[in-house]
Coordinates of C-alpha atoms and ligand atoms in Angstrom, one line a residue:
X997 CA 54.2 -53.1 26.2
X998 CA 51.2 -55.3 27.4
X999 CA 51.6 -58.5 29.3
X1000 CA 50.4 -61.7 27.3
X1001 CA 46.9 -62.3 27.5
X1002 CA 46.3 -58.8 28.3
X1003 CA 46.0 -57.0 24.8
X1004 CA 43.0 -58.1 22.7
X1005 CA 42.9 -57.7 18.7
X1006 CA 39.5 -58.2 18.7
X1007 CA 39.2 -54.8 20.8
X1008 CA 41.9 -53.3 18.6
X1009 CA 39.6 -51.2 16.5
X1010 CA 37.9 -50.0 19.3
X1011 CA 41.5 -49.2 21.3
X1012 CA 41.2 -45.7 23.2
X1013 CA 45.2 -45.3 21.7
X1014 CA 47.1 -45.7 19.4
X1015 CA 48.7 -49.0 19.9
X1016 CA 52.2 -47.2 17.4
X1017 CA 53.0 -46.0 20.9
X1018 CA 54.1 -48.8 22.6
X1019 CA 57.5 -50.7 22.8
X1020 CA 55.8 -53.8 21.3
X1021 CA 52.7 -55.8 21.6
X1022 CA 52.8 -59.2 23.2
X1023 CA 50.0 -61.3 21.9
X1024 CA 47.7 -63.9 24.1
X1025 CA 49.6 -67.5 24.0
X1026 CA 49.0 -69.4 21.3
X1027 CA 49.1 -73.2 21.3
X1028 CA 49.5 -75.9 18.9
X1029 CA 46.2 -77.0 17.7
X1030 CA 43.0 -74.8 18.9
X1031 CA 41.2 -75.1 22.1
X1032 CA 38.4 -73.6 23.9
X1033 CA 40.3 -72.9 27.7
X1034 CA 38.6 -73.5 30.8
X1035 CA 34.7 -73.2 31.2
X1036 CA 33.5 -70.5 33.6
X1037 CA 33.4 -69.1 36.0
X1038 CA 37.2 -68.3 35.4
X1039 CA 37.6 -64.5 36.2
X1040 CA 37.2 -63.5 39.4
X1041 CA 37.7 -59.8 40.6
X1042 CA 39.0 -59.6 44.9
X1043 CA 40.5 -57.1 46.8
X1044 CA 43.6 -58.6 46.2
X1045 CA 43.9 -58.6 42.9
X1046 CA 42.0 -60.7 40.2
X1047 CA 42.6 -64.5 39.7
X1048 CA 42.1 -66.2 36.1
X1049 CA 42.1 -69.4 34.6
X1050 CA 41.1 -68.9 31.2
X1051 CA 43.2 -71.9 30.3
X1052 CA 44.6 -70.3 27.1
X1053 CA 42.1 -70.2 24.4
X1054 CA 43.6 -70.5 21.1
X1055 CA 42.6 -70.7 17.7
X1056 CA 45.5 -73.1 16.9
X1057 CA 48.7 -71.7 15.2
X1058 CA 47.6 -71.8 11.8
X1059 CA 44.6 -70.0 12.2
X1060 CA 46.6 -67.5 14.5
X1061 CA 49.4 -66.9 11.7
X1062 CA 46.9 -66.7 8.9
X1063 CA 43.9 -64.6 10.6
X1064 CA 45.1 -63.1 13.4
X1065 CA 48.9 -62.1 13.5
X1066 CA 48.1 -59.7 10.2
X1067 CA 45.5 -57.4 12.4
X1068 CA 48.6 -57.5 15.2
X1069 CA 51.2 -56.1 12.3
X1070 CA 48.7 -53.8 11.5
X1071 CA 48.8 -51.5 14.3
X1072 CA 52.3 -50.5 14.2
X1073 CA 54.4 -51.6 16.8
X1074 CA 56.7 -54.4 16.9
X1075 CA 54.9 -57.7 17.6
X1076 CA 56.1 -60.5 20.4
X1077 CA 54.4 -63.8 19.8
X1078 CA 53.5 -65.6 23.0
X1079 CA 53.6 -69.7 22.3
X1080 CA 52.3 -72.0 25.0
X1081 CA 53.4 -76.2 24.7
X1082 CA 52.6 -79.0 26.3
X1083 CA 55.8 -80.5 25.6
X1084 CA 59.4 -79.4 24.4
X1085 CA 58.7 -80.7 20.9
X1086 CA 55.3 -78.7 21.0
X1087 CA 57.5 -76.0 21.7
X1088 CA 60.0 -76.7 18.7
X1089 CA 56.9 -76.7 16.5
X1090 CA 55.2 -73.3 17.7
X1091 CA 58.5 -71.6 17.1
X1092 CA 59.7 -73.6 13.8
X1093 CA 55.8 -72.4 12.3
X1094 CA 57.1 -68.4 13.3
X1095 CA 60.3 -68.2 12.4
X1096 CA 59.9 -67.5 8.6
X1097 CA 57.5 -64.7 9.5
X1098 CA 59.7 -61.1 9.1
X1099 CA 56.5 -59.7 11.3
X1100 CA 57.2 -61.7 14.1
X1101 CA 59.7 -59.5 16.1
X1102 CA 60.3 -62.1 18.6
X1103 CA 58.7 -65.0 20.7
X1104 CA 58.0 -65.9 24.3
X1105 CA 58.0 -69.2 25.5
X1106 CA 54.9 -69.4 28.0
X1107 CA 56.6 -71.9 30.4
X1108 CA 54.9 -70.9 33.3
X1109 CA 50.9 -71.0 32.6
X1110 CA 49.3 -71.5 36.2
X1111 CA 46.6 -72.7 34.8
X1112 CA 47.5 -75.8 32.7
X1113 CA 47.1 -79.6 34.4
X1114 CA 50.5 -79.8 33.0
X1115 CA 52.3 -83.0 34.1
X1116 CA 55.3 -80.8 34.8
X1117 CA 55.2 -76.8 35.0
X1118 CA 58.4 -76.3 32.4
X1119 CA 59.0 -73.5 34.4
X1120 CA 59.0 -75.3 37.6
X1121 CA 61.1 -78.0 36.7
X1122 CA 64.8 -76.9 35.9
X1123 CA 65.2 -79.5 33.2
X1124 CA 62.3 -79.7 31.4
X1125 CA 62.7 -75.8 31.5
X1126 CA 65.9 -76.4 29.2
X1127 CA 64.3 -79.0 27.1
X1128 CA 62.0 -76.7 25.8
X1129 CA 64.4 -73.4 25.4
X1130 CA 66.8 -75.8 23.9
X1131 CA 64.3 -77.3 21.3
X1132 CA 62.9 -74.0 20.6
X1133 CA 66.3 -72.3 19.9
X1134 CA 67.1 -74.7 17.7
X1135 CA 63.7 -73.6 15.3
X1136 CA 64.7 -70.2 15.2
X1137 CA 67.5 -67.7 15.0
X1138 CA 64.8 -65.0 16.0
X1139 CA 65.1 -63.9 19.6
X1140 CA 63.2 -66.1 22.3
X1141 CA 61.9 -64.9 25.8
X1142 CA 61.9 -67.4 28.4
X1143 CA 58.2 -66.3 31.0
X1144 CA 58.8 -67.4 34.3
X1145 CA 56.8 -68.2 37.3
X1146 CA 57.2 -67.0 40.3
X1147 CA 56.0 -70.2 42.0
X1148 CA 59.2 -71.9 42.3
X1149 CA 62.1 -72.0 45.1
X1150 CA 64.3 -69.4 43.2
X1151 CA 63.4 -67.1 40.0
X1152 CA 67.0 -66.5 39.5
X1153 CA 67.8 -70.4 39.1
X1154 CA 65.8 -70.3 36.7
X1155 CA 66.5 -67.2 34.8
X1156 CA 70.1 -69.1 34.6
X1157 CA 69.3 -72.3 33.2
X1158 CA 67.1 -70.7 30.6
X1159 CA 69.8 -68.6 30.0
X1160 CA 72.1 -71.5 29.4
X1161 CA 69.4 -72.8 27.5
X1162 CA 69.6 -70.0 25.1
X1163 CA 67.0 -67.7 25.8
X1164 CA 68.0 -64.3 25.1
X1165 CA 65.8 -62.5 27.4
X1166 CA 63.7 -63.5 30.5
X1167 CA 60.0 -62.2 31.1
X1168 CA 59.4 -62.6 34.8
X1169 CA 56.8 -62.7 36.5
X1170 CA 53.6 -64.6 35.4
X1171 CA 50.7 -64.5 38.1
X1172 CA 51.1 -66.8 40.9
X1173 CA 48.6 -69.8 42.0
X1174 CA 46.0 -68.5 44.3
X1175 CA 42.5 -69.3 45.3
X1176 CA 39.7 -66.9 46.8
X1177 CA 36.2 -68.1 48.5
X1178 CA 33.1 -66.7 47.4
X1179 CA 31.5 -66.3 51.3
X1180 CA 28.2 -66.7 50.1
X1181 CA 28.3 -69.9 48.2
X1182 CA 31.4 -71.3 50.4
X1183 CA 32.8 -72.9 46.9
X1184 CA 36.2 -71.2 45.4
X1185 CA 35.3 -68.5 43.2
X1186 CA 37.2 -70.0 40.2
X1187 CA 35.7 -73.5 38.4
X1188 CA 39.1 -74.8 38.1
X1189 CA 39.4 -74.1 42.1
X1190 CA 42.5 -72.3 41.5
X1191 CA 43.8 -69.8 38.8
X1192 CA 46.7 -67.1 38.5
X1193 CA 46.5 -63.7 40.6
X1194 CA 47.5 -60.4 39.1
X1195 CA 47.0 -57.1 40.2
X1196 CA 49.0 -54.5 42.5
X1197 CA 49.5 -57.5 45.3
X1198 CA 51.9 -59.0 43.0
X1199 CA 54.2 -56.5 42.4
X1200 CA 56.9 -56.8 45.5
X1201 CA 56.7 -60.2 44.4
X1202 CA 57.9 -59.5 40.9
X1203 CA 60.2 -56.8 42.2
X1204 CA 62.0 -59.6 44.5
X1205 CA 62.2 -61.9 41.5
X1206 CA 63.3 -59.4 38.7
X1207 CA 65.9 -58.9 41.4
X1208 CA 66.5 -62.3 41.5
X1209 CA 66.7 -63.0 37.9
X1210 CA 69.0 -60.2 37.3
X1211 CA 71.7 -61.4 39.9
X1212 CA 71.8 -64.7 38.3
X1213 CA 71.3 -64.1 34.7
X1214 CA 73.1 -62.2 32.4
X1215 CA 70.4 -61.8 29.9
X1216 CA 67.7 -58.6 30.1
X1217 CA 65.1 -59.1 32.2
X1218 CA 61.3 -57.5 31.2
X1219 CA 59.6 -56.7 34.4
X1220 CA 55.8 -57.7 34.6
X1221 CA 53.6 -57.9 37.6
X1222 CA 51.3 -55.3 39.5
X1223 CA 52.6 -52.4 37.8
X1224 CA 49.7 -49.8 37.6
X1225 CA 51.6 -46.4 38.7
X1226 CA 54.6 -44.7 37.2
X1227 CA 56.3 -45.2 40.2
X1228 CA 55.9 -48.5 40.3
X1229 CA 57.4 -48.8 37.0
X1230 CA 60.8 -46.9 38.0
X1231 CA 61.3 -49.3 41.0
X1232 CA 60.7 -52.2 38.5
X1233 CA 63.6 -50.7 36.4
X1234 CA 65.5 -50.2 39.6
X1235 CA 65.1 -53.9 40.3
X1236 CA 66.7 -54.6 37.6
X1237 CA 64.3 -54.6 34.7
X1238 CA 65.0 -53.9 31.0
X1239 CA 61.6 -52.9 29.8
X1240 CA 58.5 -53.1 31.7
X1241 CA 55.2 -54.6 30.9
X1242 CA 51.6 -53.9 31.7
X1243 CA 48.8 -56.3 32.6
X1244 CA 46.2 -56.1 35.1
X1245 CA 46.1 -52.0 35.1
X1246 CA 44.8 -51.7 32.1
X1247 CA 41.6 -54.1 32.7
X1248 CA 40.8 -51.4 35.4
X1249 CA 41.8 -48.4 33.0
X1250 CA 42.2 -49.1 29.6
X1251 CA 44.8 -46.0 29.0
X1252 CA 47.0 -47.0 31.9
X1253 CA 49.3 -47.9 29.1
X1254 CA 49.4 -44.8 27.8
X1255 CA 49.0 -43.2 31.0
X1256 CA 51.7 -44.7 32.3
X1257 CA 54.3 -43.9 28.8
X1258 CA 53.1 -39.9 29.1
X1259 CA 54.2 -40.2 33.4
X1260 CA 57.2 -41.8 32.7
X1261 CA 58.2 -39.2 30.2
X1262 CA 57.1 -36.3 32.7
X1263 CA 59.1 -38.2 35.7
X1264 CA 62.1 -38.1 33.4
X1265 CA 62.1 -34.5 32.5
X1266 CA 61.8 -33.2 36.1
X1267 CA 64.4 -35.2 37.4
X1268 CA 66.3 -33.8 34.3
X1269 CA 67.0 -37.2 33.2
X1270 CA 67.4 -37.6 29.2
X1271 CA 66.2 -41.1 28.5
X1272 CA 65.2 -44.6 30.0
X1273 CA 68.8 -45.7 29.1
X1274 CA 70.4 -43.1 31.4
X1275 CA 68.1 -44.2 34.1
X1276 CA 68.8 -47.1 34.3
X1277 CA 72.7 -45.8 33.8
X1278 CA 72.0 -44.3 36.7
X1279 CA 70.3 -47.1 38.9
X1280 CA 73.5 -48.9 37.9
X1281 CA 75.7 -46.6 39.5
X1282 CA 73.7 -46.3 42.4
X1283 CA 73.8 -50.1 43.3
Ligands
RRO2102 O1 45.0 -68.1 29.8 C1 45.4 -68.3 31.0 O2 45.0 -69.0 31.6 C2 47.2 -68.0 31.6 C3 48.1 -67.7 31.1 BR1 48.1 -68.5 29.4 C4 48.9 -67.3 31.6 O3 50.1 -67.3 31.1 N1 49.3 -66.9 32.5 C5 47.2 -66.8 33.4 O4 47.6 -66.1 34.3 N2 46.8 -67.2 32.8

């Protein structure tokens, strides 16, 4: 599935592939109230990866539900709605607004956006993370995924905390906080100074985090970070992931997701493995 924020429904009509082949579509995080996001420059391409400080431009949850959700639903894949609140109460309100909607398969709680001037980032503060997840849990019976940050001493401890508070799965990881300098202006490339780094540099960080999360928590872990080849997909499954998300690879190659789905099929066939479930069972036996 696409990582949140990397699959724009405005481009959906121009998509070069049928989105129904995806396991699911994760939408860009939605906030309770409309907001513009950060002023540009908010995206920088560097040799180490992309740095973004988009800052969650959002139409607000009401407009999202009325005007944007139907566009995603029409694509024929299960829709996962990512939500970002500024307090535990806001997470609960966002989740409550989505609770009754049949077209919402699951809700990803984005607890880890690096580009918001939080007083405390939920994914970096165990008490706040648990408060946000617990409040959201109280507002829905739909599956709840907690999206975690790599910028913590132990992603495993945060995954465990999310599980205890009622998360059904966790998504590991969001981008990592970073900065790049424009050597001509001698200024940071990003207006907000820092942004979130994504791309291949993130893969080893994601692998360590997914491993850590699966060894601390007993809920499925969705692996994301730096995946661009079928070998990367298999590596993230080998680290313990139940499913994978693709982000920056699609920025450089809009066909990355269908390509990886095809390559994974061929990889399994070549190895004589019947399904992804069988691959996961083999991984479990080998460890
Ligand atoms: O919009 C963003 O700036 C953003 C978000 Br919500 C996020 O979760 N991760 C990221 O790298 N950027």
